[in-house]
Coordinates of C-alpha atoms and ligand atoms in Angstrom, one line a residue:
X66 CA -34.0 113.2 -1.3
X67 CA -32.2 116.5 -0.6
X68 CA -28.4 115.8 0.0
X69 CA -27.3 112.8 1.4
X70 CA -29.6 110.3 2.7
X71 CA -29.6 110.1 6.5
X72 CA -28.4 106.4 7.8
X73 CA -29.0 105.8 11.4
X74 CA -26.9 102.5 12.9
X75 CA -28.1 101.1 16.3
X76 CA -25.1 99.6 17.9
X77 CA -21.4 100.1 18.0
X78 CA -20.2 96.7 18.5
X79 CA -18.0 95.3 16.1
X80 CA -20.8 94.8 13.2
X81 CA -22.4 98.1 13.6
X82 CA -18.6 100.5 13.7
X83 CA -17.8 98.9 10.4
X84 CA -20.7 99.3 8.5
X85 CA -20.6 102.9 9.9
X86 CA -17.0 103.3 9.2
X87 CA -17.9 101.9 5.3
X88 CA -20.8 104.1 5.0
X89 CA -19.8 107.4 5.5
X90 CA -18.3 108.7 2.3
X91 CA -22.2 108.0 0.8
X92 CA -24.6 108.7 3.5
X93 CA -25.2 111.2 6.2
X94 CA -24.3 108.6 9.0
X95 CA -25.5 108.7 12.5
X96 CA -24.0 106.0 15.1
X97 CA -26.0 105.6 18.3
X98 CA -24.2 103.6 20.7
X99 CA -24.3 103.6 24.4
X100 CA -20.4 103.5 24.7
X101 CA -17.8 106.7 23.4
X102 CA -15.8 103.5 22.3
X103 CA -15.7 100.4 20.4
X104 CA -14.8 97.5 21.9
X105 CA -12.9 94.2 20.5
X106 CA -14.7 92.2 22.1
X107 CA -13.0 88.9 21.9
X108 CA -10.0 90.5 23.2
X109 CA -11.7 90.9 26.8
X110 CA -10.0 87.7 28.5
X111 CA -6.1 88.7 27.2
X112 CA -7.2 92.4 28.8
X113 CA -7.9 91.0 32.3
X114 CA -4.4 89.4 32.5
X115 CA -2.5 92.1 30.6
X116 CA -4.7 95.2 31.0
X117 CA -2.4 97.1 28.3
X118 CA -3.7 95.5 25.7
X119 CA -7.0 96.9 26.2
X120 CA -5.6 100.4 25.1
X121 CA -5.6 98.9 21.1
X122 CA -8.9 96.7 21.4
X123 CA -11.0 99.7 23.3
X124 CA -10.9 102.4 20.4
X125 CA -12.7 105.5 20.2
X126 CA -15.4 105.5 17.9
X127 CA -14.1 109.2 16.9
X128 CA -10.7 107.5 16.5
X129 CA -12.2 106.0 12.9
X130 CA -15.2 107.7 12.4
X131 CA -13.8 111.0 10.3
X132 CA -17.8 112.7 8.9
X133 CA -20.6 110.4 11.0
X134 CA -22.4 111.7 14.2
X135 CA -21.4 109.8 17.0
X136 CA -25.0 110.2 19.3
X137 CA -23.8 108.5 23.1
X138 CA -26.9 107.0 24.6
X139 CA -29.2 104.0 23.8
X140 CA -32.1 103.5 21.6
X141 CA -36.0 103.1 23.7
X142 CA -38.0 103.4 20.4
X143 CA -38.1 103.1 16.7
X144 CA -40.8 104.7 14.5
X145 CA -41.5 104.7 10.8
X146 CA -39.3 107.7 10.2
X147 CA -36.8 107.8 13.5
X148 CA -34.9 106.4 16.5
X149 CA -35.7 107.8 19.5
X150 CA -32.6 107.5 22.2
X151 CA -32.9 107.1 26.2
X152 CA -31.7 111.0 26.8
X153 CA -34.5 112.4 24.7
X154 CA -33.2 112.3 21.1
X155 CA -35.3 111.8 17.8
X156 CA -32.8 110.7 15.0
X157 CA -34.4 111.1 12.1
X158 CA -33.2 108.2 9.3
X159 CA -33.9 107.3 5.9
X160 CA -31.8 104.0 6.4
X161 CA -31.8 102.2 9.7
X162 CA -29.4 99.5 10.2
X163 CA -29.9 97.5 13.8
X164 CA -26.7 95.9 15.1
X165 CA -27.0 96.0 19.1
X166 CA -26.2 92.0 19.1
X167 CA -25.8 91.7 23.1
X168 CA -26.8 93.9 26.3
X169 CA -23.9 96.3 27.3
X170 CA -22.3 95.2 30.8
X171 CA -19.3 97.6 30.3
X172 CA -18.8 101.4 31.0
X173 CA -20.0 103.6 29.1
X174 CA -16.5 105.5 28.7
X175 CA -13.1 103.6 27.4
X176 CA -11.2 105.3 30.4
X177 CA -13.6 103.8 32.9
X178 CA -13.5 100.3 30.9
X179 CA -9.8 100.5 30.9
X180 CA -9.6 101.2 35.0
X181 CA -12.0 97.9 35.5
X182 CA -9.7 95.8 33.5
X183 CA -6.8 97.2 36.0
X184 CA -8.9 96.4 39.0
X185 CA -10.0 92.7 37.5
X186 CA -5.7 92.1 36.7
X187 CA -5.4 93.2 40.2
X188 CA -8.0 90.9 41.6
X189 CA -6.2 88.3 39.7
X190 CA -3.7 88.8 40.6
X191 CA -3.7 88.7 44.3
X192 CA -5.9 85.5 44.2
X193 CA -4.1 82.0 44.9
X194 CA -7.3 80.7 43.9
X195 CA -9.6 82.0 41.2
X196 CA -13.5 80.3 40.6
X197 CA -15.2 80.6 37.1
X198 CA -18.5 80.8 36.5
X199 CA -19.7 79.1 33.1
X200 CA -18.1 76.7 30.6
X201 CA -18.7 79.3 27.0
X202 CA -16.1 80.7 25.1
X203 CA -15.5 83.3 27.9
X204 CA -15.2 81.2 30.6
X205 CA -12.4 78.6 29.1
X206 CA -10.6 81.1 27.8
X207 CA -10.4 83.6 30.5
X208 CA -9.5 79.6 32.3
X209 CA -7.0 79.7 29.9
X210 CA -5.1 83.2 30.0
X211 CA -5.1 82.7 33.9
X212 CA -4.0 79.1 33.8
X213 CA -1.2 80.2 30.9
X214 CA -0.4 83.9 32.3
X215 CA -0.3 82.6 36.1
X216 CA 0.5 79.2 36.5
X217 CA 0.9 79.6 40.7
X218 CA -2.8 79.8 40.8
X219 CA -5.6 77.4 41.4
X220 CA -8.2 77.8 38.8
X221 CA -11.5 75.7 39.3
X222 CA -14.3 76.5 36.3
X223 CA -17.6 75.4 37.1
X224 CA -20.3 74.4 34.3
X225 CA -24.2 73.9 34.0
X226 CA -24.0 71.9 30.9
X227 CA -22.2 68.6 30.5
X228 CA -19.5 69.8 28.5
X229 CA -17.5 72.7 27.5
X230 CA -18.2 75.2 24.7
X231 CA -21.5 74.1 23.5
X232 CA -21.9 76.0 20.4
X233 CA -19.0 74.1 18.3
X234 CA -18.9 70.0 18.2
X235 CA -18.0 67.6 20.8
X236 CA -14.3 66.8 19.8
X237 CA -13.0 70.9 19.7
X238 CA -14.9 70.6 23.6
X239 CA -13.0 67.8 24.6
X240 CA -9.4 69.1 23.3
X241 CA -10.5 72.5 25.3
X242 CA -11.2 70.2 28.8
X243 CA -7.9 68.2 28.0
X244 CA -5.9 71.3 27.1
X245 CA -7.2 73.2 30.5
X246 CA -6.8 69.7 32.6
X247 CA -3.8 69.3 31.2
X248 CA -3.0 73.1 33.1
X249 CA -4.1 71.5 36.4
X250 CA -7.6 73.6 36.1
X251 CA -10.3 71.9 38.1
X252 CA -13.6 71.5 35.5
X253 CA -16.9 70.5 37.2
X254 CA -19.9 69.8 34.9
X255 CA -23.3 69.3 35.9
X256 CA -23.2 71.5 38.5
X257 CA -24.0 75.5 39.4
X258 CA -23.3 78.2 41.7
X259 CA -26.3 80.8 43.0
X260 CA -25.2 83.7 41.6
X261 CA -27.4 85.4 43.7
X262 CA -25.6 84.6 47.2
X263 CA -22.0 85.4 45.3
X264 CA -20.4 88.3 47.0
X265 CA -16.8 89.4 47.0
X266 CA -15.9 89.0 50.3
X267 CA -16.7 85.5 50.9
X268 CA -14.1 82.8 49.8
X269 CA -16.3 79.4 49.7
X270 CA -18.9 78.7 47.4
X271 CA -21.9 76.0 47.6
X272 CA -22.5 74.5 44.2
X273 CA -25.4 73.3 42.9
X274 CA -24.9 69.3 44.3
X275 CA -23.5 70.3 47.3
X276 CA -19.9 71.1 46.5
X277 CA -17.6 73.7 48.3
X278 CA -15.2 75.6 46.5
X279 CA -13.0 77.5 47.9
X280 CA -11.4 80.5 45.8
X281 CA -9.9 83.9 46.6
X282 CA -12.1 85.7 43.9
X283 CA -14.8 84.7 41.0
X284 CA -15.7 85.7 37.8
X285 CA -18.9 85.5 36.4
X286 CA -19.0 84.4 32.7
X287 CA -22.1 83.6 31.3
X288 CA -23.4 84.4 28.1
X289 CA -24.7 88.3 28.5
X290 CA -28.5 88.4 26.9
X291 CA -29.6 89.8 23.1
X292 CA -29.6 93.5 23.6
X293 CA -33.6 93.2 22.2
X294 CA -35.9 93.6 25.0
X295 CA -36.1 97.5 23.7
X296 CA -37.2 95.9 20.5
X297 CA -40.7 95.0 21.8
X298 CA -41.9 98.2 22.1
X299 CA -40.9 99.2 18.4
X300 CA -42.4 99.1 14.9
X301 CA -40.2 95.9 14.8
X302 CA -42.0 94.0 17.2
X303 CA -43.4 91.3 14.6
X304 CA -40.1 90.8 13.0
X305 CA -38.7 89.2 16.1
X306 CA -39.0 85.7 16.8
X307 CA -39.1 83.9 19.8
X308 CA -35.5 84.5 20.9
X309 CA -35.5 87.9 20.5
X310 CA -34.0 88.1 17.4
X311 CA -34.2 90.3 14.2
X312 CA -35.7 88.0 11.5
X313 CA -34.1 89.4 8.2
X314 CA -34.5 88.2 4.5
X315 CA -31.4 86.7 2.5
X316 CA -30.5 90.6 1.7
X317 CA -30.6 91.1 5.4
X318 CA -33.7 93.8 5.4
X319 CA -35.7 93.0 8.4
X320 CA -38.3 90.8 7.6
X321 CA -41.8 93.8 6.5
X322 CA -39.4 96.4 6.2
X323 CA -38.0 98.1 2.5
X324 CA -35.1 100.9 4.4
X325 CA -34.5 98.7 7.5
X326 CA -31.1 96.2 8.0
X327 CA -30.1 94.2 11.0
X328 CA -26.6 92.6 11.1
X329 CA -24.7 91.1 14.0
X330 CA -25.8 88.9 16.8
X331 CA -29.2 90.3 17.1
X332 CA -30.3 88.7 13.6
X333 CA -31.9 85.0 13.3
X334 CA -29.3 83.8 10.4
X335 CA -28.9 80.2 11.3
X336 CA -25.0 80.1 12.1
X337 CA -22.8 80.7 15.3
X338 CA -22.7 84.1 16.5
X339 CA -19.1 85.3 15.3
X340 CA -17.5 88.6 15.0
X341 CA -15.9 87.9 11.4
X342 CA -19.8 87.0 10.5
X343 CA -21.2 90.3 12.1
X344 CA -18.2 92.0 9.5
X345 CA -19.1 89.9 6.2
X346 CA -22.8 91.2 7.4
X347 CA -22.0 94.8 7.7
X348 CA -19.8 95.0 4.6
X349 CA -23.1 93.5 2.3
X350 CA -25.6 95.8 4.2
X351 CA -23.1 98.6 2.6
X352 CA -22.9 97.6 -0.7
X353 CA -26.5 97.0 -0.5
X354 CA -27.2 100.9 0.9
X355 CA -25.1 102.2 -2.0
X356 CA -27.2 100.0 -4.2
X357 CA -30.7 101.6 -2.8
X358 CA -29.0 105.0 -2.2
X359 CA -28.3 104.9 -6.2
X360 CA -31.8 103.8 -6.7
X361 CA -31.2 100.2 -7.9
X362 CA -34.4 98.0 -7.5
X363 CA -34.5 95.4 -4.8
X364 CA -34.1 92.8 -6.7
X365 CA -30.5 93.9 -7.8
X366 CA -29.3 93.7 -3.7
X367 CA -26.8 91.2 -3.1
X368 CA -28.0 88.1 -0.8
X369 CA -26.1 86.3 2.0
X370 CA -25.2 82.7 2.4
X371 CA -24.8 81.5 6.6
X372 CA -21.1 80.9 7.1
X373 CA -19.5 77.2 7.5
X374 CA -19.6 76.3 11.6
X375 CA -16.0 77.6 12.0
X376 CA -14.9 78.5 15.5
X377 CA -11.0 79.4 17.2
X378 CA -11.1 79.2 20.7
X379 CA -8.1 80.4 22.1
X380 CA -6.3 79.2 25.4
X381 CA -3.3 81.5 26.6
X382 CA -1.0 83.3 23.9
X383 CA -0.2 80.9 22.3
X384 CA -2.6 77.7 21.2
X385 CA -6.0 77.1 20.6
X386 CA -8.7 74.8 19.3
X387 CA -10.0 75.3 15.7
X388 CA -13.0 74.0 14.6
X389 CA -12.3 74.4 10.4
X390 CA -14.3 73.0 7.7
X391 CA -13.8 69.2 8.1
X392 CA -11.1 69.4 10.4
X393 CA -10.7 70.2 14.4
X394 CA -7.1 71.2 15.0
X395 CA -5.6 72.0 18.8
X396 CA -2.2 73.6 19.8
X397 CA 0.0 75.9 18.2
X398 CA -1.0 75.8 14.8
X399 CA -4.6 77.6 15.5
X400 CA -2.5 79.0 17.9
X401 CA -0.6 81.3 15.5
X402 CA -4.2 82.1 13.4
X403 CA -5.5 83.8 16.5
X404 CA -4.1 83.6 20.1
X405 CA -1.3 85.5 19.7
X406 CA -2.5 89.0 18.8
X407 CA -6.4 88.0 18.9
X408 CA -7.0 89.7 15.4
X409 CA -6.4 93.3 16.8
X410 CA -4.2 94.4 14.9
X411 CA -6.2 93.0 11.7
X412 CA -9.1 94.4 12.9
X413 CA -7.6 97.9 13.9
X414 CA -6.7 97.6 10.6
X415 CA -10.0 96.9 8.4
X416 CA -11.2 100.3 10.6
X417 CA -8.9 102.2 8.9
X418 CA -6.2 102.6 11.9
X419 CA -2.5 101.1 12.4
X420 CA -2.1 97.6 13.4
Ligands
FAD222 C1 -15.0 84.9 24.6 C2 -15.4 85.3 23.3 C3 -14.6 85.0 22.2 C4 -14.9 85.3 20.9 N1 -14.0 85.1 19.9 C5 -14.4 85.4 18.7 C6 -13.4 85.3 17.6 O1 -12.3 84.8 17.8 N2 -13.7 85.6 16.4 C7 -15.0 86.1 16.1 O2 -15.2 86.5 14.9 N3 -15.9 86.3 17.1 C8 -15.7 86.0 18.3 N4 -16.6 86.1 19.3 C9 -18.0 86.6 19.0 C10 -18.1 88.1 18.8 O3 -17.6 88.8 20.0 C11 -19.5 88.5 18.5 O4 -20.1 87.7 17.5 C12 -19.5 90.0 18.1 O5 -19.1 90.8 19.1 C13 -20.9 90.4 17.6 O6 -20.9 91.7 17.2 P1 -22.2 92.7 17.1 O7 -21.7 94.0 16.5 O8 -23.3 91.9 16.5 O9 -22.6 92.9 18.6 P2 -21.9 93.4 19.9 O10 -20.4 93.2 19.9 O11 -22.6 92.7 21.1 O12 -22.1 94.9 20.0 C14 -23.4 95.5 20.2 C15 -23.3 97.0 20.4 O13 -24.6 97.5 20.5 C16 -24.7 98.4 21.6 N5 -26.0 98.5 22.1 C17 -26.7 97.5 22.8 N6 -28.0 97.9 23.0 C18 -28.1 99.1 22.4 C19 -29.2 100.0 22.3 N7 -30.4 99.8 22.9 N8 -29.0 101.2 21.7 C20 -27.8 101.5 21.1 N9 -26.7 100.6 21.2 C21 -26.9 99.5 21.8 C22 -23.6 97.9 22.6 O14 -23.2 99.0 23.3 C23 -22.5 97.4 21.6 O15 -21.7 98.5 21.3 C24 -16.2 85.8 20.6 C25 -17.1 86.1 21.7 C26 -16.7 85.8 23.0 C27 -17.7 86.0 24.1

């Protein structure tokens, strides 16, 4: 291989910037990513009711990057020897890492995304009464910000499933539902709205059993789709499995591929889709790069073990339910671990930037 070998990473979310970010003094790196900007993504909620803090979650992807190609579009294809990008691009790789974990539903530039999260604070806002759609981690705790940040107004959250935050166990749920009933926020389970006859300028909403809400706005939070649909149509296609996901080995290659990596969200490692996970992913597929680059045999790569079921859900600056290893802790001690700064500034800082 003449000069540095070419790595090509799908995705700039959280899994896919760091893995860049560690790559770059020992590969030509290429990062494809739809956005000019990566985004914290767990820091969305505090955004919408404090739209400043987006300026230290939203960072440019030139802001850490110092030698890789930043390439601003999306990936359509993948062949044996390159990724082929929606605007007409053939990237050429003799590494590919996947990391595209969940469709984009943000703007494509950080100033734009910045200007939404001013426009939702403003919708806030003015609302005396706010509706949420969906009972996941981004409903209750965008539930929570509003209910901690503005007390005056009426927040009702409505929820398909019987109860709260499905993905961690049933006593961290029902410390979230006391914590936000406790905030005088209305929870209804069992019950949906059409999202298809929402708009913004109606105030009252049918539910699903019949059920009128009235509410000055809405927010729609339900779990956005794996960005994998493109997927199908790629040399990939038989290493996804029935949800869509990248099925990878304990090395996390995909599954029938020797120079191909998924990390992130998009992969099938049985644990609960975390951004902390996505990094301890992204920092093995590196070390296991270097080890290939340097021509180590496969059998020396390092393997990766699923994490423990550990989850912090945050509600308002200051607490939060933990679900830790044999213990589910509300309040102000999981508080301080996360809903204060929501890992910014230690993230900002593992990228190579200040806090
Ligand atoms: C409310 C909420 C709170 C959370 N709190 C925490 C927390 O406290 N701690 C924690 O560790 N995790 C938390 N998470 C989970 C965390 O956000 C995800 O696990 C993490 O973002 C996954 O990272 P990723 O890099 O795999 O994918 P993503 O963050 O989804 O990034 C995917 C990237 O791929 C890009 N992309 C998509 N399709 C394409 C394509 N075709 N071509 C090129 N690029 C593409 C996108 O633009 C995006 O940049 C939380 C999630 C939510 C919703």
């Amino acid at each position: 291989m003449a000069g540095k070998p070419r790595v090509v990473v799908v995705g700039g979310g959280i899994g896919g910037a760091l893995l860049a970010k560690t790559m770059e003094p020992d590969a030509d790196v290429v990062l494809l990513d739809p956005k000019d900007y990566l985004e914290i993504s767990w820091a969305e909620l505090r955004s919408m009711v404090e739209p400043s803090f987006a300026e230290r979650s939203l960072i440019y992807h030139k802001s850490y990057l110092t030698a890789a190609t930043i390439v601003k579009s999306s990936a359509v294809n993948i062949t044996e020897h390159a990724v082929l990008t929606a605007d007409g691009q053939s990237l050429a790789y003799d590494y590919l890492v996947v990391a595209t974990g969940h469709v984009l539903a943000s703007p494509g530039s950080r100033t734009d995304r910045l200007t939404e999260f001013q426009k939702e604070n403003g919708k806030i806002k003015s609302a005396k009464s706010v509706l949420i759609i969906g009972g996941g981690p981004t409903g209750v705790e965008l539930a929570g910000e509003i209910a901690v940040d503005y007390p005056d107004k009426k927040v009702t959250l409505v929820h398909r499933g019987s109860r709260l935050l499905e993905f961690i166990d049933q006593k961290a749920s029902k410390k979230c539902l006391d914590w936000l009933t406790s905030k005088k926020v209305d929870v209804l389970f069992k019950q949906s709205v059409d999202l298809d006859s929402l708009s913004n300028t109606e105030n009252s909403y049918k539910t699903s059993s019949g059920e009128t809400i009235t509410a000055d706005c809405h927010f729609v939070c339900i779990g956005k789709p794996l960005s994998s649909s493109w997927l199908h149509d790629t040399i990939l296609k038989e290493s996804l499995d029935n949800k869509g996901r990248l099925m990878v080995e304990k090395d996390l290659r995909v599954k029938g591929y020797n120079n191909v990596f998924a990390i992130g969200d998009i992969t099938d490692i049985p644990e609960i889709k975390q951004g902390y996970l996505a990094q301890k992913h992204a920092l093995l597929v590196a070390k296991n790069l270097k080890l290939l680059i340097k021509g180590s045999p496969a059998s020396k790569l390092g393997t990766y073990c699923p994490g423990f079921p550990l989850a912090i859900v945050s509600l308002g600056r200051k607490e939060a339910v933990a679900q830790l290893p044999f213990v589910t802790l509300s309040g102000r001690i999981p508080g301080i671990l996360k809903s204060g700064d929501l890992f910014v500034g230690k993230t900002r800082k593992q990228m190579g930037l200040g806090a």
